[in-house]
Short mmCIF file of C-alpha atoms in Angstrom, two decimals:
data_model
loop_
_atom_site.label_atom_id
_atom_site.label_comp_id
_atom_site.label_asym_id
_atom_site.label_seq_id
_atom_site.Cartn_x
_atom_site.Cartn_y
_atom_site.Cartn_z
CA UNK C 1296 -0.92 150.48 80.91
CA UNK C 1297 -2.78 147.34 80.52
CA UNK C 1298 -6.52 146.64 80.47
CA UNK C 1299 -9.13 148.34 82.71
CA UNK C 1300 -10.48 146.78 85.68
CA UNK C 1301 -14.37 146.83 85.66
CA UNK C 1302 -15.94 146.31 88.92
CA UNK C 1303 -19.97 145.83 88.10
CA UNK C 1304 -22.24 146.40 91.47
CA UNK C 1305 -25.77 145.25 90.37
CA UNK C 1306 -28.57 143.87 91.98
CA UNK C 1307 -31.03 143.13 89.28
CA UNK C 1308 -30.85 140.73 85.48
CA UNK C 1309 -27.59 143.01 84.98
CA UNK C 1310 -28.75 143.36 81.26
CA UNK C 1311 -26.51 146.25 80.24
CA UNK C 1312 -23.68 144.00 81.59
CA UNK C 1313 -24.21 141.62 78.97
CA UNK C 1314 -23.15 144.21 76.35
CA UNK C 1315 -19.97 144.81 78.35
CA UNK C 1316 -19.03 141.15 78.03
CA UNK C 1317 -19.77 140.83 74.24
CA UNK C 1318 -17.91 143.67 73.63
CA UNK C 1319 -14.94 142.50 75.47
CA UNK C 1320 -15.04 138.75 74.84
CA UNK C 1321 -15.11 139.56 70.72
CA UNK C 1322 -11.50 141.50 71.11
CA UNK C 1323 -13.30 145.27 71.17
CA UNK C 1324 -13.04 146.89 74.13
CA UNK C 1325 -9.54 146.12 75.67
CA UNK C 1326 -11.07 146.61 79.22
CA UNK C 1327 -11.92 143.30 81.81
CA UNK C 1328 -14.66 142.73 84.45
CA UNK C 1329 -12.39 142.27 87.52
CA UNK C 1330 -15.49 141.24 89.77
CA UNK C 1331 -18.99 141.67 90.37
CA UNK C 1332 -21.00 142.09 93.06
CA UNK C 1333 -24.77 141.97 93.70
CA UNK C 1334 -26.41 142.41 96.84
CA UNK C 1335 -29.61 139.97 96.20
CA UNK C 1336 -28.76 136.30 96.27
CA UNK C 1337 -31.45 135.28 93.87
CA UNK C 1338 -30.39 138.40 91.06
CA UNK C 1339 -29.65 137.00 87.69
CA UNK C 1340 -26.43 138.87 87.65
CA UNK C 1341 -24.62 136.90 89.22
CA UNK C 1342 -25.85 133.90 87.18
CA UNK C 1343 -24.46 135.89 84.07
CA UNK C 1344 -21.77 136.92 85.18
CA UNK C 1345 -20.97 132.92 86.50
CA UNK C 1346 -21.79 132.08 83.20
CA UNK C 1347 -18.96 133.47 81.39
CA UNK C 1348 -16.73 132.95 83.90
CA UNK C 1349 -16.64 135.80 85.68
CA UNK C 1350 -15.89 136.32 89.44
CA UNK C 1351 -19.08 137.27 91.07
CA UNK C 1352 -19.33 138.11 94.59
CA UNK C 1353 -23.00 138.05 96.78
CA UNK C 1354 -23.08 140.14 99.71
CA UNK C 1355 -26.87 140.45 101.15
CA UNK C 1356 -27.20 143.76 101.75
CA UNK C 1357 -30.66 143.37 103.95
CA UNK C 1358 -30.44 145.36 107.53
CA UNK C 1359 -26.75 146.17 106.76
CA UNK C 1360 -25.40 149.58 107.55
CA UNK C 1361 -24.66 151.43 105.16
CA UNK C 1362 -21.51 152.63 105.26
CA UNK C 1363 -20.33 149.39 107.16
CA UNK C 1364 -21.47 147.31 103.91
CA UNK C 1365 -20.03 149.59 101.57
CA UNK C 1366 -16.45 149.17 103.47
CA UNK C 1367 -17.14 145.80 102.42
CA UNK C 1368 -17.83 146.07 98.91
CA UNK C 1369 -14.61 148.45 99.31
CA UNK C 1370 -12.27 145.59 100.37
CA UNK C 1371 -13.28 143.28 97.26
CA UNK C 1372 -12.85 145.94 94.49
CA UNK C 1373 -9.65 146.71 95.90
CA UNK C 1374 -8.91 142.70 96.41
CA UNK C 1375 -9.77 142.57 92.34
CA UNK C 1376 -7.70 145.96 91.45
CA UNK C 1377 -10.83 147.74 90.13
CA UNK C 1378 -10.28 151.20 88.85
CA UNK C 1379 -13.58 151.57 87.87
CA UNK C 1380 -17.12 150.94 88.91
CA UNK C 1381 -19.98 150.96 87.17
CA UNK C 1382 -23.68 150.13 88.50
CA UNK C 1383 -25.89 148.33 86.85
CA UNK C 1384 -28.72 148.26 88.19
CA UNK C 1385 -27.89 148.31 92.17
CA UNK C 1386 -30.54 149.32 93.85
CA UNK C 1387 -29.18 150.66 96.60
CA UNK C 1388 -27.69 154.04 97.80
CA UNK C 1389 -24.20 154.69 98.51
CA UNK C 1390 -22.61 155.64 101.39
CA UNK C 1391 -20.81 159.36 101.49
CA UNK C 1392 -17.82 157.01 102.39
CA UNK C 1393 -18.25 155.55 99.43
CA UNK C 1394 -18.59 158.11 97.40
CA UNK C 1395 -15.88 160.37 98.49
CA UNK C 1396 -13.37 157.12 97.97
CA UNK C 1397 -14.37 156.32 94.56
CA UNK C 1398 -15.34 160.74 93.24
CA UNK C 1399 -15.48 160.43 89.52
CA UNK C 1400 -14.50 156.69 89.17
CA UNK C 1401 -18.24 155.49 89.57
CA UNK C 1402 -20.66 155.90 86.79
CA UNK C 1403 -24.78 154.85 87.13
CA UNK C 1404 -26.53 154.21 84.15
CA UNK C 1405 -30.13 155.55 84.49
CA UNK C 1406 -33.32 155.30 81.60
CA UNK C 1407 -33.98 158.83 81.27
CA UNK C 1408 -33.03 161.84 80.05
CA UNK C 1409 -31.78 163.71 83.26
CA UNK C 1410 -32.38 165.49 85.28
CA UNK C 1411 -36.13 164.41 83.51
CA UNK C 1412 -37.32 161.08 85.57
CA UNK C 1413 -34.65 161.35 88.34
CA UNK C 1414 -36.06 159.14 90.95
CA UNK C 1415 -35.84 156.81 94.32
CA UNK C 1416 -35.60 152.78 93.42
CA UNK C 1417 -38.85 152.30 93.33
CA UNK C 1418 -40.08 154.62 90.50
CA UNK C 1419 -41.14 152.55 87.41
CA UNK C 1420 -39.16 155.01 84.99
CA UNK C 1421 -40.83 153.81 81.76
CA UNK C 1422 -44.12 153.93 82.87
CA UNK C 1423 -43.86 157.45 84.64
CA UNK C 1424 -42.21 158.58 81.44
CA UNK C 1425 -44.90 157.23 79.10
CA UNK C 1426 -48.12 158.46 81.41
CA UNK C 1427 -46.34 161.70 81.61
CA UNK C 1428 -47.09 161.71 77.73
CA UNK C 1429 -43.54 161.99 76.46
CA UNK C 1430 -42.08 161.84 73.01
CA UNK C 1431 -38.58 161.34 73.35
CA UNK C 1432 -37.09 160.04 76.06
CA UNK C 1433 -33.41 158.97 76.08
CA UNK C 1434 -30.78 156.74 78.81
CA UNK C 1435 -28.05 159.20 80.85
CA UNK C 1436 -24.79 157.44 82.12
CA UNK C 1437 -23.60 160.19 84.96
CA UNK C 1438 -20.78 160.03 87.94
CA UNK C 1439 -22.35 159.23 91.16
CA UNK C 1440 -22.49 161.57 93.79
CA UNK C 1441 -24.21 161.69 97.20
CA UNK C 1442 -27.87 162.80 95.72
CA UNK C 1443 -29.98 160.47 93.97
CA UNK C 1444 -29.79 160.34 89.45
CA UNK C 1445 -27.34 164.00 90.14
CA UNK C 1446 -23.84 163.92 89.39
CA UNK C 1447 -22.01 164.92 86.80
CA UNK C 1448 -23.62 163.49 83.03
CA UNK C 1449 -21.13 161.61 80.88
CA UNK C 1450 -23.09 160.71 78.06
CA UNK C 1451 -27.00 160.79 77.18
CA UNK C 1452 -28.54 159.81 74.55
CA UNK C 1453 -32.33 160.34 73.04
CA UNK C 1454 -34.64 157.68 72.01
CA UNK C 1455 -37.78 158.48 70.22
CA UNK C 1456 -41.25 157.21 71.71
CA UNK C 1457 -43.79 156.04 69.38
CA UNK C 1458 -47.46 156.07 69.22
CA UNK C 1459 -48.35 152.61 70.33
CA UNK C 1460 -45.41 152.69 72.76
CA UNK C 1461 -45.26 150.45 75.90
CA UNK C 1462 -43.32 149.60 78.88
CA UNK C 1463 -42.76 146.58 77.23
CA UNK C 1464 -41.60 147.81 74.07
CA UNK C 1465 -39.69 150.95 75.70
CA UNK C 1466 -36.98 149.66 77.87
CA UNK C 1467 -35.32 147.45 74.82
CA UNK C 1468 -35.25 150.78 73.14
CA UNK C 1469 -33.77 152.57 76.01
CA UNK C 1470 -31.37 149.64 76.73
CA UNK C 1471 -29.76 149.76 73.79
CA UNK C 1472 -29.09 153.57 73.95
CA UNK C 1473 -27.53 152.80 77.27
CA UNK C 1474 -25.57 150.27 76.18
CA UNK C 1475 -24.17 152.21 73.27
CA UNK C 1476 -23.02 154.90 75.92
CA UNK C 1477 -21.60 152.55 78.40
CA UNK C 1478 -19.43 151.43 75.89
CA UNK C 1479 -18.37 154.83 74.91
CA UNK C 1480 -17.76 155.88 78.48
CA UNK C 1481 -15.47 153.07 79.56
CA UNK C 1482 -13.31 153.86 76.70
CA UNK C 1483 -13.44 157.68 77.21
CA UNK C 1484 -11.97 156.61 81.03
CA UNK C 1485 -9.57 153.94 79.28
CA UNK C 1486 -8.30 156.59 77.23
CA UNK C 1487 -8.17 159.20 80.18
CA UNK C 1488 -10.41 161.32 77.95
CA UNK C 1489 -13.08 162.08 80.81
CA UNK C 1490 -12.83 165.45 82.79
CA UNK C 1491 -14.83 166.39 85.67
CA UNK C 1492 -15.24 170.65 86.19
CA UNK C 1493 -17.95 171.24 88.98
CA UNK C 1494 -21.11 169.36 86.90
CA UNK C 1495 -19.39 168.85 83.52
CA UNK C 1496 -17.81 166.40 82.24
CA UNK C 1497 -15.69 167.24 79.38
CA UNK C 1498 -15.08 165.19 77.11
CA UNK C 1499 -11.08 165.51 75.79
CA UNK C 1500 -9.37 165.22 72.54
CA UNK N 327 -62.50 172.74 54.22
CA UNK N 328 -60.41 176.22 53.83
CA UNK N 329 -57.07 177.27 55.02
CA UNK N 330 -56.58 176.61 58.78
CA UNK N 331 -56.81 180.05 60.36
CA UNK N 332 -53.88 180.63 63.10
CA UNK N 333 -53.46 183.27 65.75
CA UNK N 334 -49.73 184.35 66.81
CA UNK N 335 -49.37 185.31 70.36
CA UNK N 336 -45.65 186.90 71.16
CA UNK N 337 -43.34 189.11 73.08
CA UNK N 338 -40.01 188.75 70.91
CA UNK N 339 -38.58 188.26 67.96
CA UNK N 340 -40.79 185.76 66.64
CA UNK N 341 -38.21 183.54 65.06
CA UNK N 342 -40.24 180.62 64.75
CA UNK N 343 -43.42 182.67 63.07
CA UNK N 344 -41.05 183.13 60.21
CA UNK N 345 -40.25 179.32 59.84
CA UNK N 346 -44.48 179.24 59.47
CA UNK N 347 -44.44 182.60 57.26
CA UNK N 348 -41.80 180.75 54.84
CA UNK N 349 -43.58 177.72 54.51
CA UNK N 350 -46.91 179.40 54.03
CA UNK N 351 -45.44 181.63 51.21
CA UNK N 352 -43.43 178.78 49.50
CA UNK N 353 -46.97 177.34 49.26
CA UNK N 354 -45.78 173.73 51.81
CA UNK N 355 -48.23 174.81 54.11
CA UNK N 356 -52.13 175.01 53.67
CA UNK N 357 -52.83 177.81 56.12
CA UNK N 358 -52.33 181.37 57.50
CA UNK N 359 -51.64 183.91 59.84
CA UNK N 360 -54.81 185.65 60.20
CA UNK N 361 -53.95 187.92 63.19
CA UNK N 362 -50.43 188.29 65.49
CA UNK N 363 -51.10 189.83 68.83
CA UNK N 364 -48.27 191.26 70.52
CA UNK N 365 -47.76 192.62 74.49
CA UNK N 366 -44.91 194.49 73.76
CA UNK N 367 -44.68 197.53 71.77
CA UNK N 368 -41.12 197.22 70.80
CA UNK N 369 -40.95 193.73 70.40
CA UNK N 370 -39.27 192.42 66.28
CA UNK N 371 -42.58 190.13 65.92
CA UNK N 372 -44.43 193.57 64.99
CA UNK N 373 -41.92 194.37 62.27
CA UNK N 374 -41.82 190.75 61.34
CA UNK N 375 -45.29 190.25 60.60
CA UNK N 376 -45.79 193.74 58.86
CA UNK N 377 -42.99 192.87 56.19
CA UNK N 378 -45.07 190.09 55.20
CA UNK N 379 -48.14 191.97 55.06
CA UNK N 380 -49.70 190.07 57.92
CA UNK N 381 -52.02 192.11 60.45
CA UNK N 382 -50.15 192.73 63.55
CA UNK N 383 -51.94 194.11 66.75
CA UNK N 384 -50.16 195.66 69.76
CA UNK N 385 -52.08 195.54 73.04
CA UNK N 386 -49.65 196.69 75.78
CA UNK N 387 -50.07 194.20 78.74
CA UNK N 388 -48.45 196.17 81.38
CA UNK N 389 -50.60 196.47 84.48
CA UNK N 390 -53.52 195.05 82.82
CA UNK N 391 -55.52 192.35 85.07
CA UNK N 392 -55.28 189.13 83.70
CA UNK N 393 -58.37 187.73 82.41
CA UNK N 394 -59.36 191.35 81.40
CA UNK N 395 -56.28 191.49 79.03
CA UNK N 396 -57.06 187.91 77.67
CA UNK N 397 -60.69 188.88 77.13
CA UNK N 398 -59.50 191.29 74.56
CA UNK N 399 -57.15 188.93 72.89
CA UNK N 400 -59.74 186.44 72.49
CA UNK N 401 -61.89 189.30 70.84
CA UNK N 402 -59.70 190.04 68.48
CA UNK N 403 -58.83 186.27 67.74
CA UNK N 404 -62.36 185.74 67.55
CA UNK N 405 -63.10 188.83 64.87
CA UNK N 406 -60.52 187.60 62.76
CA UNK N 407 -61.42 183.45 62.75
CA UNK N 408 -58.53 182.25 64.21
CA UNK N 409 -58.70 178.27 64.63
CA UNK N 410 -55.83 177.42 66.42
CA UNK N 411 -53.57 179.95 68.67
CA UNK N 412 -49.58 179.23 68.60
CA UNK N 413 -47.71 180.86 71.26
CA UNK N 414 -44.36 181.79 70.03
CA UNK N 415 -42.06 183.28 72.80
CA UNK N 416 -44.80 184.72 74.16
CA UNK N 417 -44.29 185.88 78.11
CA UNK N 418 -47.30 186.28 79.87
CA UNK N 419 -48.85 183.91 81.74
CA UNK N 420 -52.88 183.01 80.62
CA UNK N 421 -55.79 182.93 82.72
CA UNK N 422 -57.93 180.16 83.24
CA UNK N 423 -60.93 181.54 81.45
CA UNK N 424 -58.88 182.23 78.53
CA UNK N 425 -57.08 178.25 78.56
CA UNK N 426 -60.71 176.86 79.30
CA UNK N 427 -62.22 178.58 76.08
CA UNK N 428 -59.51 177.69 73.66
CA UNK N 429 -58.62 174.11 75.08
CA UNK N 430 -56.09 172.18 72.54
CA UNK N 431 -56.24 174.66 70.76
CA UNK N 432 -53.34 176.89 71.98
CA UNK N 433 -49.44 174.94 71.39
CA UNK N 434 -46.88 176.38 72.87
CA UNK N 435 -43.55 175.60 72.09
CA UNK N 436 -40.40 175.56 74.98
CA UNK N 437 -36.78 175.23 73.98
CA UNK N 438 -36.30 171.68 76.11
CA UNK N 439 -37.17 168.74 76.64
CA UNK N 440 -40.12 169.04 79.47
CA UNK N 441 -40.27 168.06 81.98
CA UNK N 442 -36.98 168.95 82.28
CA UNK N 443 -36.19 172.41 82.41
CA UNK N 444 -39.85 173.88 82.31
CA UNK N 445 -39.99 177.11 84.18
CA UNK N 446 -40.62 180.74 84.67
CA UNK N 447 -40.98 183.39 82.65
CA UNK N 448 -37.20 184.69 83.37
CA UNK N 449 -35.45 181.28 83.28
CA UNK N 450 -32.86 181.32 81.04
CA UNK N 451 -33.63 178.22 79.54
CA UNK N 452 -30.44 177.24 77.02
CA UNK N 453 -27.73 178.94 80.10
CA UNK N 454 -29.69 176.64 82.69
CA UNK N 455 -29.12 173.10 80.50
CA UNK N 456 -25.51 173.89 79.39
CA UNK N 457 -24.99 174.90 83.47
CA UNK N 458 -26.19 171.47 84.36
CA UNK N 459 -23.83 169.75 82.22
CA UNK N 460 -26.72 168.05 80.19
CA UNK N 461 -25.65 166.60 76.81
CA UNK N 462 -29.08 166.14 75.34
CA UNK N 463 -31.54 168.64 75.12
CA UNK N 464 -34.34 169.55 72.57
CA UNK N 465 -38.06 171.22 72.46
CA UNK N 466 -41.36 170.52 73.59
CA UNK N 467 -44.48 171.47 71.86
CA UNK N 468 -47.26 171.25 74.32
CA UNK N 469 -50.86 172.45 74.56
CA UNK N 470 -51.41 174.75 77.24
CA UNK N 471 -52.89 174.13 80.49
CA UNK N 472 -53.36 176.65 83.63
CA UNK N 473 -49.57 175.33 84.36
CA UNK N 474 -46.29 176.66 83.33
CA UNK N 475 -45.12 173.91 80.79
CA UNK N 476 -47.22 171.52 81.69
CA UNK N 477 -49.98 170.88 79.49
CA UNK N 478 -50.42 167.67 77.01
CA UNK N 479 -46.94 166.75 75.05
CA UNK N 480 -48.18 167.01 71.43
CA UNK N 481 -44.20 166.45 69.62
CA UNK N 482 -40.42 166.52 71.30
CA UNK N 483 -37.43 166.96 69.28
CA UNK N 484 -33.82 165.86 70.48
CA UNK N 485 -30.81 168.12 70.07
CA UNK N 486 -27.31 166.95 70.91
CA UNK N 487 -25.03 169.71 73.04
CA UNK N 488 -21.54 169.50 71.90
CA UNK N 489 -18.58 169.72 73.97
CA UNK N 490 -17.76 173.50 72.95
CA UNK N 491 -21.43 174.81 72.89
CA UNK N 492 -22.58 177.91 74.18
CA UNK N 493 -25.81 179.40 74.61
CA UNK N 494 -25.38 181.49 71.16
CA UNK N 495 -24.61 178.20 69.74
CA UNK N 496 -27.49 176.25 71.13
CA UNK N 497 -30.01 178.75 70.66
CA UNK N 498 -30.23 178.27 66.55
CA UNK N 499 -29.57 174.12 67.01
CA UNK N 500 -32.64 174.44 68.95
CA UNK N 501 -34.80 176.59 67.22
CA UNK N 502 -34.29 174.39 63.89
CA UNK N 503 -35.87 171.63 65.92
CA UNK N 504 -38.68 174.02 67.32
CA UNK N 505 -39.87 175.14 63.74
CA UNK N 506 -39.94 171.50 62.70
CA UNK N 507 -41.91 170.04 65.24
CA UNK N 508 -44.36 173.28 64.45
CA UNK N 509 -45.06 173.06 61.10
CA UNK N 510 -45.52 169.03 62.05
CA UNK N 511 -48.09 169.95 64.61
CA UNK N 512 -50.11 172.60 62.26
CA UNK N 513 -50.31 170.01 59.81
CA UNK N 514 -51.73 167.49 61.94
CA UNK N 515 -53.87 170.05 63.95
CA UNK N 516 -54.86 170.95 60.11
CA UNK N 517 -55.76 167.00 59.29
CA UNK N 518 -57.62 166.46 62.69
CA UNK N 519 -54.63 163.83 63.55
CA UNK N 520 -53.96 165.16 67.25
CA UNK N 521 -56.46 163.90 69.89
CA UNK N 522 -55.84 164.70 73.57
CA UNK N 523 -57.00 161.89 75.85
CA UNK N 524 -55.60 162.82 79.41
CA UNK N 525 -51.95 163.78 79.27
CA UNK N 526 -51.74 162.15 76.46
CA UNK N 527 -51.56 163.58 72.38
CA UNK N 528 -52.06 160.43 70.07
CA UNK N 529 -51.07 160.95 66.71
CA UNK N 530 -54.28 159.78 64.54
CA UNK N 531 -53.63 157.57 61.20
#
């Protein structure tokens, strides 16, 4: 069997990754980050990732094609034996090449409750969320297809919104739900406990 | 001060009305039903509110104009001091002159979390989230606008969708959180605790 191979693709702080490597580095998820790879040179992923001695990978993704950067990306994950991917924060779509190569072996975390708050890369999530007035609000970890925030959900989970609620005070909240299901998911594909039928994933055993 | 005075509008069984009858009988609950107006001759709400010896009024809606219908509603909530109108599975659409007059001051209460999953009169609403593979979902009292589902969040109440569930088994998961976030809203609504500012309910004190 032996451990899981993680490949992160981020291009932001890489936050959620953080959680990963706690989790792993105090003996309690039996899974390893193989590689990461952010396409922004200045993201503070890679510095974290660096940092606890992780390999991390920058490939600047600015006025590549898309397809012929994701071949790229391809080659390293298979270089580092990665049998799964998760994004963390990476803004940037995927090819259909992509895609098709990895189908149900790439999970995006997103901070909403989906398909509430789906959205391009630019949409400030928490803020639409709180003008929109919402009470609960929640994180969604689902497989990636070709649309944007659409394929198949894996895990959500709610978070409630309070009264004096900000931006500020919201995505700490919402982190920490996603977090908690990241976790949960990368053992559920450890443990070959995650099946995909059409848009749901079943969750076996 | 008195008992707050509320007016049931409904189409169906009236499930919820009951949660509102119990606690108003058990003596929880400093209000009552002064009036339920139902469009549907046949619907359970009828029987529902007669067993408890509440006045029940049929007006048939079918092929009556809009505002013309709601005119006569609005008489009879009028005649019998209704304070604050609760829509309870209600299907008919209202007209503006109707939403204008009674502004935050009709809830309406939708078995998700909105914005996801808002919709038409004939969506079926629990079949819809469990086809989508969601594995959060909730309800969403709101006060109504000219929109479907889209007027001012007052309280949202997460439900968890289990691996096995079915619509029969959602339905009652939900509806527990619908009748709590209810007879939270009447008591606030009671207290003068909800004020509307935009989109936006804020919970007072």
């Amino acid at each position: 069997m032996g451990k899981l191979k993680i490949g992160v693709l981020g291009s932001t702080a890489g936050t959620d990754m953080q959680a990963v490597i706690d989790e792993i580095e105090k003996g309690a998820l039996d899974a390893e980050i193989s590689v990461v790879i952010c396409n922004k040179p200045d993201a503070f992923i890679l510095e974290r990732a660096k940092k606890h001695g992780l390999k991390a990978v920058c490939i600047p993704s600015k006025s590549r094609e898309r397809e012929d950067f994701d071949r790229e990306v391809a080659s390293i994950l298979e270089e580092n034996g990665v049998q799964l991917i998760l994004l963390i924060g990476y803004m940037r779509f995927l090819s259909k090449w992509f895609v098709d190569r990895y189908e149900n072996r790439i999970m995006n975390i997103h901070p909403s409750l989906l398909p509430a708050f789906a959205g391009g890369m630019d949409l400030d999530v928490h803020q639409a969320i709180l003008d929109h007035g919402a009470k609960v609000t929640g994180a969604t970890l689902h497989f990636v297809d070709e649309g944007a925030d659409t394929g198949p959900i894996i895990l959500q989970k709610a978070v409630d919104i309070a009264g004096d609620e900000t931006k500020e005070t919201l995505k700490p909240k919402v982190q920490k739900a996603e977090q908690e299901i990241i976790l949960r998911a990368i053992r559920l594909f450890a443990d070959g406990k995650l099946k995909v039928e059409g848009r749901k994933v079943k969750i076996l055993g």
